[in-house]
Short mmCIF file of C-alpha atoms and ligand atoms in Angstrom, two decimals:
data_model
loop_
_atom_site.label_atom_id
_atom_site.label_comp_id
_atom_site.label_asym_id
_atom_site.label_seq_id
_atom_site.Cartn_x
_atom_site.Cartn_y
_atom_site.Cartn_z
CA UNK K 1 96.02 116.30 84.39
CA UNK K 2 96.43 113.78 87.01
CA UNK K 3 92.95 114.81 88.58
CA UNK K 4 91.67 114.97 85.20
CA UNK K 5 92.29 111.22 84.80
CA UNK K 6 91.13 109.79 88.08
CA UNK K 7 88.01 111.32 87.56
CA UNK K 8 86.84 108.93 85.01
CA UNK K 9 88.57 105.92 86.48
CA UNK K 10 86.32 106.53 89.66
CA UNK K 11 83.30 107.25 87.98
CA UNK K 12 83.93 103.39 86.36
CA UNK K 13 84.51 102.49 89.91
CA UNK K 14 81.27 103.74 91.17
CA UNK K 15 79.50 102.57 88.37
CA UNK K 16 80.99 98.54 88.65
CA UNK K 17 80.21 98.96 92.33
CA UNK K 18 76.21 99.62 91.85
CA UNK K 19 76.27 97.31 89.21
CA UNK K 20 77.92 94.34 91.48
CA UNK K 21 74.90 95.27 94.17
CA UNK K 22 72.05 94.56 91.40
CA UNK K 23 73.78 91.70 90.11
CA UNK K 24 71.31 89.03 92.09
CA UNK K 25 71.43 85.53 92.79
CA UNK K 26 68.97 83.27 91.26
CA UNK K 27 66.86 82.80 94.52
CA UNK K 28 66.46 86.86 94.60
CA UNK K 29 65.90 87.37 90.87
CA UNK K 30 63.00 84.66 91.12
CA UNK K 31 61.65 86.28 94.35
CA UNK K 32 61.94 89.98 92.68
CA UNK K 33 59.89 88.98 89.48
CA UNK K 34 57.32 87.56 91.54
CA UNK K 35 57.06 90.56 93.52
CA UNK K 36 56.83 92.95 90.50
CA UNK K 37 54.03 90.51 88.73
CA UNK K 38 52.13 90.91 91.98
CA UNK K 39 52.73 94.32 92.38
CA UNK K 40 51.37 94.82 88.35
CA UNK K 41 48.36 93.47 89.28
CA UNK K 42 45.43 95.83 90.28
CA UNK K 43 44.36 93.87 93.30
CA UNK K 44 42.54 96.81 95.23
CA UNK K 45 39.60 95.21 97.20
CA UNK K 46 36.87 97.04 95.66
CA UNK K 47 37.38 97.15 92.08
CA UNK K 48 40.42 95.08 91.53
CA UNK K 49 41.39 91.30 90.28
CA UNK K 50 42.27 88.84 93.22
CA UNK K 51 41.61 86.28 90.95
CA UNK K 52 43.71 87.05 88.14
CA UNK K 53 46.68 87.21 90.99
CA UNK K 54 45.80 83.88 91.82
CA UNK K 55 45.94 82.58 88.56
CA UNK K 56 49.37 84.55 87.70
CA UNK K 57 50.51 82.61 90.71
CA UNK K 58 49.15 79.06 90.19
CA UNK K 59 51.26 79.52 86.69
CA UNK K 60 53.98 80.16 88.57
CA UNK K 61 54.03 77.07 90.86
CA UNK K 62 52.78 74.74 87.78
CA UNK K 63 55.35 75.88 85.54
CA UNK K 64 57.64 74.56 88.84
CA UNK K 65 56.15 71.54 88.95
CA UNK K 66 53.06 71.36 91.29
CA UNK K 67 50.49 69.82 89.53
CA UNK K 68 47.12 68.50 90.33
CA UNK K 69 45.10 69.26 93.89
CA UNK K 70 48.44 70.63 95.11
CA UNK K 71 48.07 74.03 93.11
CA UNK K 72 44.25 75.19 93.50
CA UNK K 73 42.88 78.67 92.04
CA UNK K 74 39.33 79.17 94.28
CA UNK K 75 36.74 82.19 93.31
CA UNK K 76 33.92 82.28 94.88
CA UNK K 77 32.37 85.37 93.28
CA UNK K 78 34.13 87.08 90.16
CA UNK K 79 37.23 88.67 90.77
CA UNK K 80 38.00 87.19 93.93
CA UNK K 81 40.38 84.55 94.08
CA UNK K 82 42.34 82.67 96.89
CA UNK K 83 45.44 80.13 96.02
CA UNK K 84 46.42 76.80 98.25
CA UNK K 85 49.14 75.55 97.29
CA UNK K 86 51.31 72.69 98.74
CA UNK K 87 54.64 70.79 99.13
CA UNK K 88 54.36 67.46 100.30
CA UNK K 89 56.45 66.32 103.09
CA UNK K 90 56.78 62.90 104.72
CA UNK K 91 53.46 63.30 107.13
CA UNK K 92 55.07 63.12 110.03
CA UNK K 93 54.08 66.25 111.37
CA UNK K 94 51.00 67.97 111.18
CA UNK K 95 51.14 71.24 108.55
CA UNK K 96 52.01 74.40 108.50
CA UNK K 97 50.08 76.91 106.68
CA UNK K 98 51.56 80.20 105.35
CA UNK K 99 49.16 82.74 104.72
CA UNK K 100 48.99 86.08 103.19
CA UNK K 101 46.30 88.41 101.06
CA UNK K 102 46.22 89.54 97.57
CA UNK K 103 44.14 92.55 97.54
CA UNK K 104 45.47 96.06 98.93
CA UNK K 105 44.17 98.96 99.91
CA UNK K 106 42.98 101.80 97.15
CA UNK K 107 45.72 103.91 95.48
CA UNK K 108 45.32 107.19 93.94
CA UNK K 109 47.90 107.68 91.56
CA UNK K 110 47.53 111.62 91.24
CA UNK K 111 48.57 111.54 95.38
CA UNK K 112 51.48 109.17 94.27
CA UNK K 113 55.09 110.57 93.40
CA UNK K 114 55.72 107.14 91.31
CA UNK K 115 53.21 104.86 89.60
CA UNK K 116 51.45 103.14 92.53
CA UNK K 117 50.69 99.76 90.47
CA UNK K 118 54.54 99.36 88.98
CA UNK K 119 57.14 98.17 90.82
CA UNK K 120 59.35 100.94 90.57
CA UNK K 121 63.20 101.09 92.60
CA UNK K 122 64.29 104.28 93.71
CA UNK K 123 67.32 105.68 96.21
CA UNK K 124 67.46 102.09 97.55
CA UNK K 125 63.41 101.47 97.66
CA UNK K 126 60.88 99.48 96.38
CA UNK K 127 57.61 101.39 95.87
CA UNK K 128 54.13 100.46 95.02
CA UNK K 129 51.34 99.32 96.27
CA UNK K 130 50.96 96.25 98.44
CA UNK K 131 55.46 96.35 98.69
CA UNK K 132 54.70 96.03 102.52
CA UNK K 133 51.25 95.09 102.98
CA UNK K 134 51.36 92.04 101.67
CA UNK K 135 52.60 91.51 98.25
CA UNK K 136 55.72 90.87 99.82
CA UNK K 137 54.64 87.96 102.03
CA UNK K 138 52.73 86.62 99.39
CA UNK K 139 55.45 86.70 96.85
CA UNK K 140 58.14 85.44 99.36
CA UNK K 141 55.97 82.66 100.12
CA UNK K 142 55.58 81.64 96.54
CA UNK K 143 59.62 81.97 95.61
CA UNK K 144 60.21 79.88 98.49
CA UNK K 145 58.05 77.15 97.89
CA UNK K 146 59.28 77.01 93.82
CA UNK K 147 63.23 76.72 95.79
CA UNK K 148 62.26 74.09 98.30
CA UNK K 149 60.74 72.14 95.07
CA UNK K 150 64.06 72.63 92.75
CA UNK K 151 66.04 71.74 95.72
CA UNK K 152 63.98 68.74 96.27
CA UNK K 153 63.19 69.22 99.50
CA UNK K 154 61.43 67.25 101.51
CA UNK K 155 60.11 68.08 105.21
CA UNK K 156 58.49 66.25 107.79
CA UNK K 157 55.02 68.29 107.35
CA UNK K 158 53.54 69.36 104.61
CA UNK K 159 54.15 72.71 103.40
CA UNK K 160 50.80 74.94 102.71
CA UNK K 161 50.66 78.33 100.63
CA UNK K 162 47.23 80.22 101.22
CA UNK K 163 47.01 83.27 99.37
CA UNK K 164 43.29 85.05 100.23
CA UNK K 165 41.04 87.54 99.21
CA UNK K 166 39.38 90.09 100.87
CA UNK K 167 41.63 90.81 104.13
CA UNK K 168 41.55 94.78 103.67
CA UNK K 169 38.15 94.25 104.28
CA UNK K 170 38.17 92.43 106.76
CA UNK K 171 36.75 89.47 104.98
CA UNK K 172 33.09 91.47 104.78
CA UNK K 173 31.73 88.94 102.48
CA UNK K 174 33.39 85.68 103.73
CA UNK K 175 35.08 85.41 100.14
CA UNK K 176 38.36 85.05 101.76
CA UNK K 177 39.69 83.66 104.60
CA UNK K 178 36.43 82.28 106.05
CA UNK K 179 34.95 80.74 102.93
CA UNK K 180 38.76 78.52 102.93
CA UNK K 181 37.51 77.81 106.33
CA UNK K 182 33.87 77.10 105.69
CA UNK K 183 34.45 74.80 102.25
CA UNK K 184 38.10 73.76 101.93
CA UNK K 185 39.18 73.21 105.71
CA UNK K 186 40.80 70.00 104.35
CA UNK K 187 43.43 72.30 101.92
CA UNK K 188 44.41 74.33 105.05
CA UNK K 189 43.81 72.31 107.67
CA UNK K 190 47.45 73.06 109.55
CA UNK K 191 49.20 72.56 113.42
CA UNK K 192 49.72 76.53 113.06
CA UNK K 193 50.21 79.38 110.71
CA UNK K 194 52.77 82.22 109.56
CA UNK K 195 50.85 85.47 108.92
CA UNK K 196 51.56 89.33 108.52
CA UNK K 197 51.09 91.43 111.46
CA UNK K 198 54.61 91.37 112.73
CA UNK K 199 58.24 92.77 111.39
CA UNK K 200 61.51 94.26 112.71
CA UNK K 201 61.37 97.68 113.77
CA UNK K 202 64.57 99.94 112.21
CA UNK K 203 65.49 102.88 114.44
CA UNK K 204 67.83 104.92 112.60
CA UNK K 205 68.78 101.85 110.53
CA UNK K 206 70.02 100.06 113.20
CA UNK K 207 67.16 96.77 114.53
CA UNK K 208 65.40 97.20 117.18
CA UNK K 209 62.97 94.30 117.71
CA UNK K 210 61.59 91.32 115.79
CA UNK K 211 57.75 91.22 116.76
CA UNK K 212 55.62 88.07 116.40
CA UNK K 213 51.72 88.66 116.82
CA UNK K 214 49.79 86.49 118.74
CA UNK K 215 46.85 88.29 119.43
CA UNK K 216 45.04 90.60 118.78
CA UNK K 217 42.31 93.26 120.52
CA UNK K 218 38.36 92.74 119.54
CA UNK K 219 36.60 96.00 117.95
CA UNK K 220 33.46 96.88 118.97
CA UNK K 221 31.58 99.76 118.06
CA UNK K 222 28.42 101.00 119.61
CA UNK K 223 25.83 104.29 118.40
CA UNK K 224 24.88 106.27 121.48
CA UNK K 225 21.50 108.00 120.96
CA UNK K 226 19.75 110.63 123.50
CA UNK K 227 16.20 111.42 121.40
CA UNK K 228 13.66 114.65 122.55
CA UNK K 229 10.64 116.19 121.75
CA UNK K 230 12.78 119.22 121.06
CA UNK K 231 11.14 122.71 120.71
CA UNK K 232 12.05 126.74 120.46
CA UNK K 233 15.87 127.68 121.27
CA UNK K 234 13.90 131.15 122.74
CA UNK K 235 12.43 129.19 125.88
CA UNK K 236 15.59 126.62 126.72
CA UNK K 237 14.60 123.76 129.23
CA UNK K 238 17.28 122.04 131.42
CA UNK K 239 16.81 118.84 129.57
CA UNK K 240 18.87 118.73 126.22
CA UNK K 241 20.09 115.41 124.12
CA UNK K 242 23.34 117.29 123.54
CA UNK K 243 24.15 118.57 127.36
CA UNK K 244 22.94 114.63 128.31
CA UNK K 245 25.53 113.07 125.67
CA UNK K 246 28.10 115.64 126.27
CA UNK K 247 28.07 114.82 130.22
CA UNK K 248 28.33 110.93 129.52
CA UNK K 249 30.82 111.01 126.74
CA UNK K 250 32.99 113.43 129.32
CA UNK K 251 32.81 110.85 132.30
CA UNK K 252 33.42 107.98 129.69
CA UNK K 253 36.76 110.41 128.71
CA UNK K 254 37.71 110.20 132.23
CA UNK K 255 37.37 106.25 132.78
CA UNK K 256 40.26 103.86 132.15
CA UNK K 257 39.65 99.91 132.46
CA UNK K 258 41.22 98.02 134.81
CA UNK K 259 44.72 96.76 134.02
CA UNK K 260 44.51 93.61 132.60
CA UNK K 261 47.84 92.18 131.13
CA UNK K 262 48.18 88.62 129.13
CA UNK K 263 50.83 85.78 128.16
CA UNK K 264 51.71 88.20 125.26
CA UNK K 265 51.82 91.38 126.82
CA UNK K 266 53.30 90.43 129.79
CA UNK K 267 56.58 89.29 127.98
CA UNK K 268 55.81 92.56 125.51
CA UNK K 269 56.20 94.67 128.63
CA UNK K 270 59.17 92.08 129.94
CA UNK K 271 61.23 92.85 125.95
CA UNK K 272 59.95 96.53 126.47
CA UNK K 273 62.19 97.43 129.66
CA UNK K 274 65.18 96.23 128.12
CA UNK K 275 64.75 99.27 125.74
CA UNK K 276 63.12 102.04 127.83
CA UNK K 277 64.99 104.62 129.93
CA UNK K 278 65.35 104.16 133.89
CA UNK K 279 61.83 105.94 134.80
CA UNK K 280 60.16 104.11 132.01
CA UNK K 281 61.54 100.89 132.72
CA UNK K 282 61.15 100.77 136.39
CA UNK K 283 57.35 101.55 135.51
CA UNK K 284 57.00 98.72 133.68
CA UNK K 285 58.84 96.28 135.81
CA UNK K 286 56.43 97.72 138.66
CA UNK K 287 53.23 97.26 136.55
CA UNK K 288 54.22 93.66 135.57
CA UNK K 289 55.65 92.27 138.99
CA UNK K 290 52.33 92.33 140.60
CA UNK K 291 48.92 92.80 140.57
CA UNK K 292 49.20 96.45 139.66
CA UNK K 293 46.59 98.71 140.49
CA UNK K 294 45.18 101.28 138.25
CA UNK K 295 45.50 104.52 140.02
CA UNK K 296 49.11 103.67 141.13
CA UNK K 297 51.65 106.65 139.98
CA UNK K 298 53.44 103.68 137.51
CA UNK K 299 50.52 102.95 136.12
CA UNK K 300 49.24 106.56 135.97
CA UNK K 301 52.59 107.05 133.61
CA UNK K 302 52.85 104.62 131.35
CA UNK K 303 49.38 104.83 130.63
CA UNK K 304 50.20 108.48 129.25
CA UNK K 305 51.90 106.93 126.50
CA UNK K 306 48.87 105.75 124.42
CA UNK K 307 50.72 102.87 122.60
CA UNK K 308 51.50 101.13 125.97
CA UNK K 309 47.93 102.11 127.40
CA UNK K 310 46.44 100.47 124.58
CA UNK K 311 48.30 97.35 125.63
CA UNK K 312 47.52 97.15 129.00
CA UNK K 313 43.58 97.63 129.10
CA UNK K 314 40.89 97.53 126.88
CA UNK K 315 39.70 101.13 125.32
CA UNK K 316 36.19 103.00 124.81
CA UNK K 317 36.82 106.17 122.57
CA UNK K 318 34.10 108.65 121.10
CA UNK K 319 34.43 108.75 117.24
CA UNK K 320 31.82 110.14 115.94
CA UNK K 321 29.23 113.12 117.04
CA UNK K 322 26.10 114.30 115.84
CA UNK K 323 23.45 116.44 116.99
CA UNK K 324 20.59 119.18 116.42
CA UNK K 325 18.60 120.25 113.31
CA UNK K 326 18.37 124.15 113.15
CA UNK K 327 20.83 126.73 115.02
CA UNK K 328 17.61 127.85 116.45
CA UNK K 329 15.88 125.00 117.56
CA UNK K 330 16.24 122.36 120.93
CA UNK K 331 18.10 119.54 119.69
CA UNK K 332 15.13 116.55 119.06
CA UNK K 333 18.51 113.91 118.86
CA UNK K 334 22.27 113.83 119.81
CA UNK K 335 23.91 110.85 118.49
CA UNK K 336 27.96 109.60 119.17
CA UNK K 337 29.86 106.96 118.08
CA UNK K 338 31.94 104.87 120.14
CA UNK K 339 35.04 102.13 119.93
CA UNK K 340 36.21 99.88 121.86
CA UNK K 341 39.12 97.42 121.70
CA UNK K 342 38.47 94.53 123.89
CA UNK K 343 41.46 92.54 125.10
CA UNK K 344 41.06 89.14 123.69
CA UNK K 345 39.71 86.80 126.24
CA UNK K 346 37.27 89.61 127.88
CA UNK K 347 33.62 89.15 127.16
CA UNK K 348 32.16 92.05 125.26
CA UNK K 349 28.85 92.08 126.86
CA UNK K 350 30.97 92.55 130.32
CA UNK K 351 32.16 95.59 128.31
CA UNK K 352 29.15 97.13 127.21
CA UNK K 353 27.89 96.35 131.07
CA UNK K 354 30.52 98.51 132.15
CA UNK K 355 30.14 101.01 129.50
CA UNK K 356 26.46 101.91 130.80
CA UNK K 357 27.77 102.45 134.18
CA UNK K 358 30.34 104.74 133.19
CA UNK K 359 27.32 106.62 130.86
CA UNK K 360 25.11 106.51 133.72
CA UNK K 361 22.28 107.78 132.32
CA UNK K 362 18.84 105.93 131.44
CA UNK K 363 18.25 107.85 128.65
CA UNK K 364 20.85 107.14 126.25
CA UNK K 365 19.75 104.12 124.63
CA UNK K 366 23.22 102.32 123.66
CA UNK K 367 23.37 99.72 120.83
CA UNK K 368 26.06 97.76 118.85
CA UNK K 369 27.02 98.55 115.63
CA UNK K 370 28.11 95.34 113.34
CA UNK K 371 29.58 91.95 114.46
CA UNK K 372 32.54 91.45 116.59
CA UNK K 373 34.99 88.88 115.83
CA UNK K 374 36.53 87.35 119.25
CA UNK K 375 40.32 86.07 118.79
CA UNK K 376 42.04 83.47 121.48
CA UNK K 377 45.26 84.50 121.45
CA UNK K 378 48.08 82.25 120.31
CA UNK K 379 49.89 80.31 122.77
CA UNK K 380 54.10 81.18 122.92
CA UNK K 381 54.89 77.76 121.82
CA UNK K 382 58.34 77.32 122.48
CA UNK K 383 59.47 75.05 119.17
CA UNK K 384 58.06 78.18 117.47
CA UNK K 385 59.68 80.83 119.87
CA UNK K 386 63.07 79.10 119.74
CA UNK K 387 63.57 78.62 116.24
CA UNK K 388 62.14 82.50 115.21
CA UNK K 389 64.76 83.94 118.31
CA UNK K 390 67.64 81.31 117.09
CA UNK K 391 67.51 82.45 112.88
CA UNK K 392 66.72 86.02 114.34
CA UNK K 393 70.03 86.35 116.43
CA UNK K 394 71.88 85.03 112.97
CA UNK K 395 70.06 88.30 110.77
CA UNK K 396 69.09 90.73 113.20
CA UNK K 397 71.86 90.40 116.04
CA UNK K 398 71.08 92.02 119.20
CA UNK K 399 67.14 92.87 118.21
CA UNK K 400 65.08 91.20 121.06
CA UNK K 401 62.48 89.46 119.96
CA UNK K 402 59.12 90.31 121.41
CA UNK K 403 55.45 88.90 120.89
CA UNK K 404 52.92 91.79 120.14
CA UNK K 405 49.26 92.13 120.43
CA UNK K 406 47.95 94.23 117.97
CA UNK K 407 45.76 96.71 118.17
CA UNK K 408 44.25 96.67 115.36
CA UNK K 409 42.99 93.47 113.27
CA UNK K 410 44.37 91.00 109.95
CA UNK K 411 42.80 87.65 109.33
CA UNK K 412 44.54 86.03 112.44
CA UNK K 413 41.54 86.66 114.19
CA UNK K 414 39.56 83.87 111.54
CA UNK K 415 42.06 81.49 112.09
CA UNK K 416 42.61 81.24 115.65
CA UNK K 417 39.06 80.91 116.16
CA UNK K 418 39.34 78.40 114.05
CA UNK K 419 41.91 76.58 116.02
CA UNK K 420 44.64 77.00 114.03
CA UNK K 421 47.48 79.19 116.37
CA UNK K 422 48.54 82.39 114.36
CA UNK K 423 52.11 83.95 114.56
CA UNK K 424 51.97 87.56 112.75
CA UNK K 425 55.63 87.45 111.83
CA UNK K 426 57.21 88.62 108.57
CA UNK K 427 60.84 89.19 108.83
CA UNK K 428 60.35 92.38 106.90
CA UNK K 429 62.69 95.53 108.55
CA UNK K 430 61.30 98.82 108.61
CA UNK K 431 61.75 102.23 109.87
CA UNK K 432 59.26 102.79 113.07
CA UNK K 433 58.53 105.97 112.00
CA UNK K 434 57.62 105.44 108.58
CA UNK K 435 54.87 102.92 108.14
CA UNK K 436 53.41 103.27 104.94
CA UNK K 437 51.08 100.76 104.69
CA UNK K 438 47.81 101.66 103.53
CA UNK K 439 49.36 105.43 102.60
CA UNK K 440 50.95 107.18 99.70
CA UNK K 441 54.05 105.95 98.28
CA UNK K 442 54.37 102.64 99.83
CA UNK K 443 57.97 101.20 100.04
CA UNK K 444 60.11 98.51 100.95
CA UNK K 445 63.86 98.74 101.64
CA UNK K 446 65.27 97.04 98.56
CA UNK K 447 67.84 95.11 101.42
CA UNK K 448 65.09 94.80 103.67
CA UNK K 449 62.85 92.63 100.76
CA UNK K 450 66.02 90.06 100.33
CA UNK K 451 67.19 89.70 103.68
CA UNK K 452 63.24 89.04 104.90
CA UNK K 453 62.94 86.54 102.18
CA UNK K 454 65.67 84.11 102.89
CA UNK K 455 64.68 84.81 106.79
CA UNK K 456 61.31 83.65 106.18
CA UNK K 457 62.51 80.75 103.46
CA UNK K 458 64.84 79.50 106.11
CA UNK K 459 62.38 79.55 108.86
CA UNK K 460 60.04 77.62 107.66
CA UNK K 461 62.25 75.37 106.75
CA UNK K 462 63.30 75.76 110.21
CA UNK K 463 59.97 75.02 111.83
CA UNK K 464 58.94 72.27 109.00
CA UNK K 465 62.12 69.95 109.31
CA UNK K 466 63.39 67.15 107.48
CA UNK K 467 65.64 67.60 104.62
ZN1 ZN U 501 47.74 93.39 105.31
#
């Protein structure tokens, strides 16, 4: 009978204990519904509404209190729309810009196990698309400008909100990021900038690092072509577009670039150690103490890992192949694609230079494929440094924090060339091994969205001062 009764009693308990953990505060119930608007809103590059996020979002900040020039809906085209938004401080700093993208990448809901445009929370999750890439930036940025406002803060720089357009694509038809830069410099005009492209890395729950990105790698794609008068497949000659492309793409799978290690990857590499076994770590102290030379056995093994090879040299890879017309016929064209990522600061046609000496062969006629983008990397400013490893210490103790280059590319590129420094850094915790940006059911640890919202509401209060 006894048992009987407890059962009950503990099923209460349970029950007032998961109610006590939704109960939020004000501060997180703002930030949540801001989230879930955004997440409501079909912003997928191609066919969705930028704009009408925007808008949803100037409402927001109006309804606060910013009124006039300091809340600004852009579109330059229909359906694309970028926000700036900003608190005024007292001027005595330069500003700081905070910057994050509307649109997300396309989500099918049939591959979905939840509705991938509804906010939905599940086993301690929130899923949908853009929860991580970059609805929640965008959102946190917006909640914590509305606070700062009802608080009546005031800080010694001005406080700017960008919210752009476009990034997925990589701002393909400067609607985004670079038309803010080519017509409204003035509204975003800042002494640096907060952007995505950096979080804290969960292993098995527990933090591992807090990355900031400073830089990142330059794509470059080339087409390789080998072209011949072809002929019958019955009388074979020793010239052939496929054996020629096949021999230069093998010696091109063979080369490595010289070792060439920067400000950001140097103290990467330095954070990295601290983490890595003996062999591992005694590798990379090697590589970084010195000049280190490429065929050197530390080298040779930490290249073998592909993530730390990537950040040590810049990388050619064959992506693409194509060749021949008939089973029975010479080939009359053999055609491959080829990427590079160029460390930033290396000139691309020193790249390409070096490509055709690794191809070696007159007649593959190589050409580029699109534009590249160069990025400067951003300097490790140490006001910036200090304050992100002083608040990081307080939330994620005992996570180093190390500066990243990325491989890939966001709109930090735009802006440093712009001259405005970029720090990819979002406070957002997530499991290494399950990054589901871009992918099918996209998530967010619920914990993960509140704790990286105050983090990134008290850091830039941290880095804009006054009070
Ligand atoms: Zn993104």
């Amino acid at each position: 009978m006894r048992n009987m009764a407890m059962r009950p009693c503990l099923a209460v308990l349970f029950a007032c204990i998961a109610l006590r953990a939704h109960a939020l505060e004000p501060q997180q119930q703002l930030a949540l519904e801001i989230y879930k608007e955004l997440i409501e809103i079909n912003t997928v590059t191609a066919t969705g509404d930028t704009a009408r996020a925007a808008e949803a979002m100037a409402a927001r900040l109006r309804a606060a209190g910013f009124e006039g020039l300091d809340v600004q809906v852009l579109t330059p085209a229909p359906r694309k729309g970028n926000l700036v938004a900003r608190l005024r401080g007292n001027g005595a700093r330069r500003p700081i810009l905070l910057l994050a993208h509307l649109d997300v990448v396309a989500a099918n809901p049939a591959d979905w196990s939840v509705e991938p445009f509804k906010l939905t929370e599940r086993d301690g999750y929130f899923y949908g698309r853009g929860t991580s890439d970059d609805k929640y930036m965008a959102a946190s940025f917006v909640a914590s400008l509305i606070r700062y406002r009802q608080e009546g803060y005031r800080p010694d720089r001005d406080i700017i909100v960008a919210l752009e357009t476009d990034e997925e694509i990589l701002d393909r038809n400067a609607l985004g990021i670079q038309w803010l830069l080519k017509h409204h410099r003035d509204l975003i005009e800042a002494e640096f900038a907060l952007n995505e492209g950096g979080g804290v890395g969960l292993k098995a729950g527990k933090p591992i690092r807090n990355s900031v990105q400073t830089s990142e790698k330059v794509s470059l794609t080339y087409q390789l072509e080998v072209i011949d008068r072809g002929g019958h497949s019955a009388v074979p000659r020793a010239d052939n577009p496929i054996y020629r492309l096949a021999e230069a793409l093998s010696r091109l799978s063979r080369f490595r670039f010289p070792i060439r290690l920067n400000e950001t990857t140097r103290a990467y590499f330095e954070r990295t150690a601290e983490l890595e076994s003996d062999q591992t770590a005694a590798d990379i102290r090697s590589v970084i103490s010195s000049h280190p030379d490429a065929a050197s056995l530390s080298v040779m093994r930490l290249a073998a890992n592909p993530v730390y090879n990537a950040q040590l040299r810049t990388t050619c890879v064959a992506t693409m192949l194509e060749g021949g017309h008939a089973y029975n016929a010479l080939p009359q064209a053999a055609r491959a694609t080829v990427n590079c990522r160029i460390m930033p600061g290396e000139p691309p046609d020193e790249v390409k230079t070096t490509l055709l000496g690794v191809l070696a062969d007159d007649h593959i006629a190589v050409r580029q494929i699109g534009e590249t983008v160069l990025s400067e990397p951003s300097p490790l400013h140490d006001e910036i440094m200090g304050a992100i490893a002083k608040l990081s210490a307080e939330f994620w103790p005992g996570a180093p924090v190390v500066p990243v280059m990325s491989a890939g590319a966001t709109d930090g590129s735009y802006l440093r060339n712009a001259g405005i420094p970029t720090y990819g850094h979002s406070g957002l915790a997530g499991d290494i091994d399950d990054v589901r940006a871009h992918g099918r059911d996209e998530r967010v640890l619920v914990s993960s969205f509140f704790a990286g919202h105050e983090y990134l509401y008290r850091l830039v209060k941290l880095l804009a001062g006054g009070s």
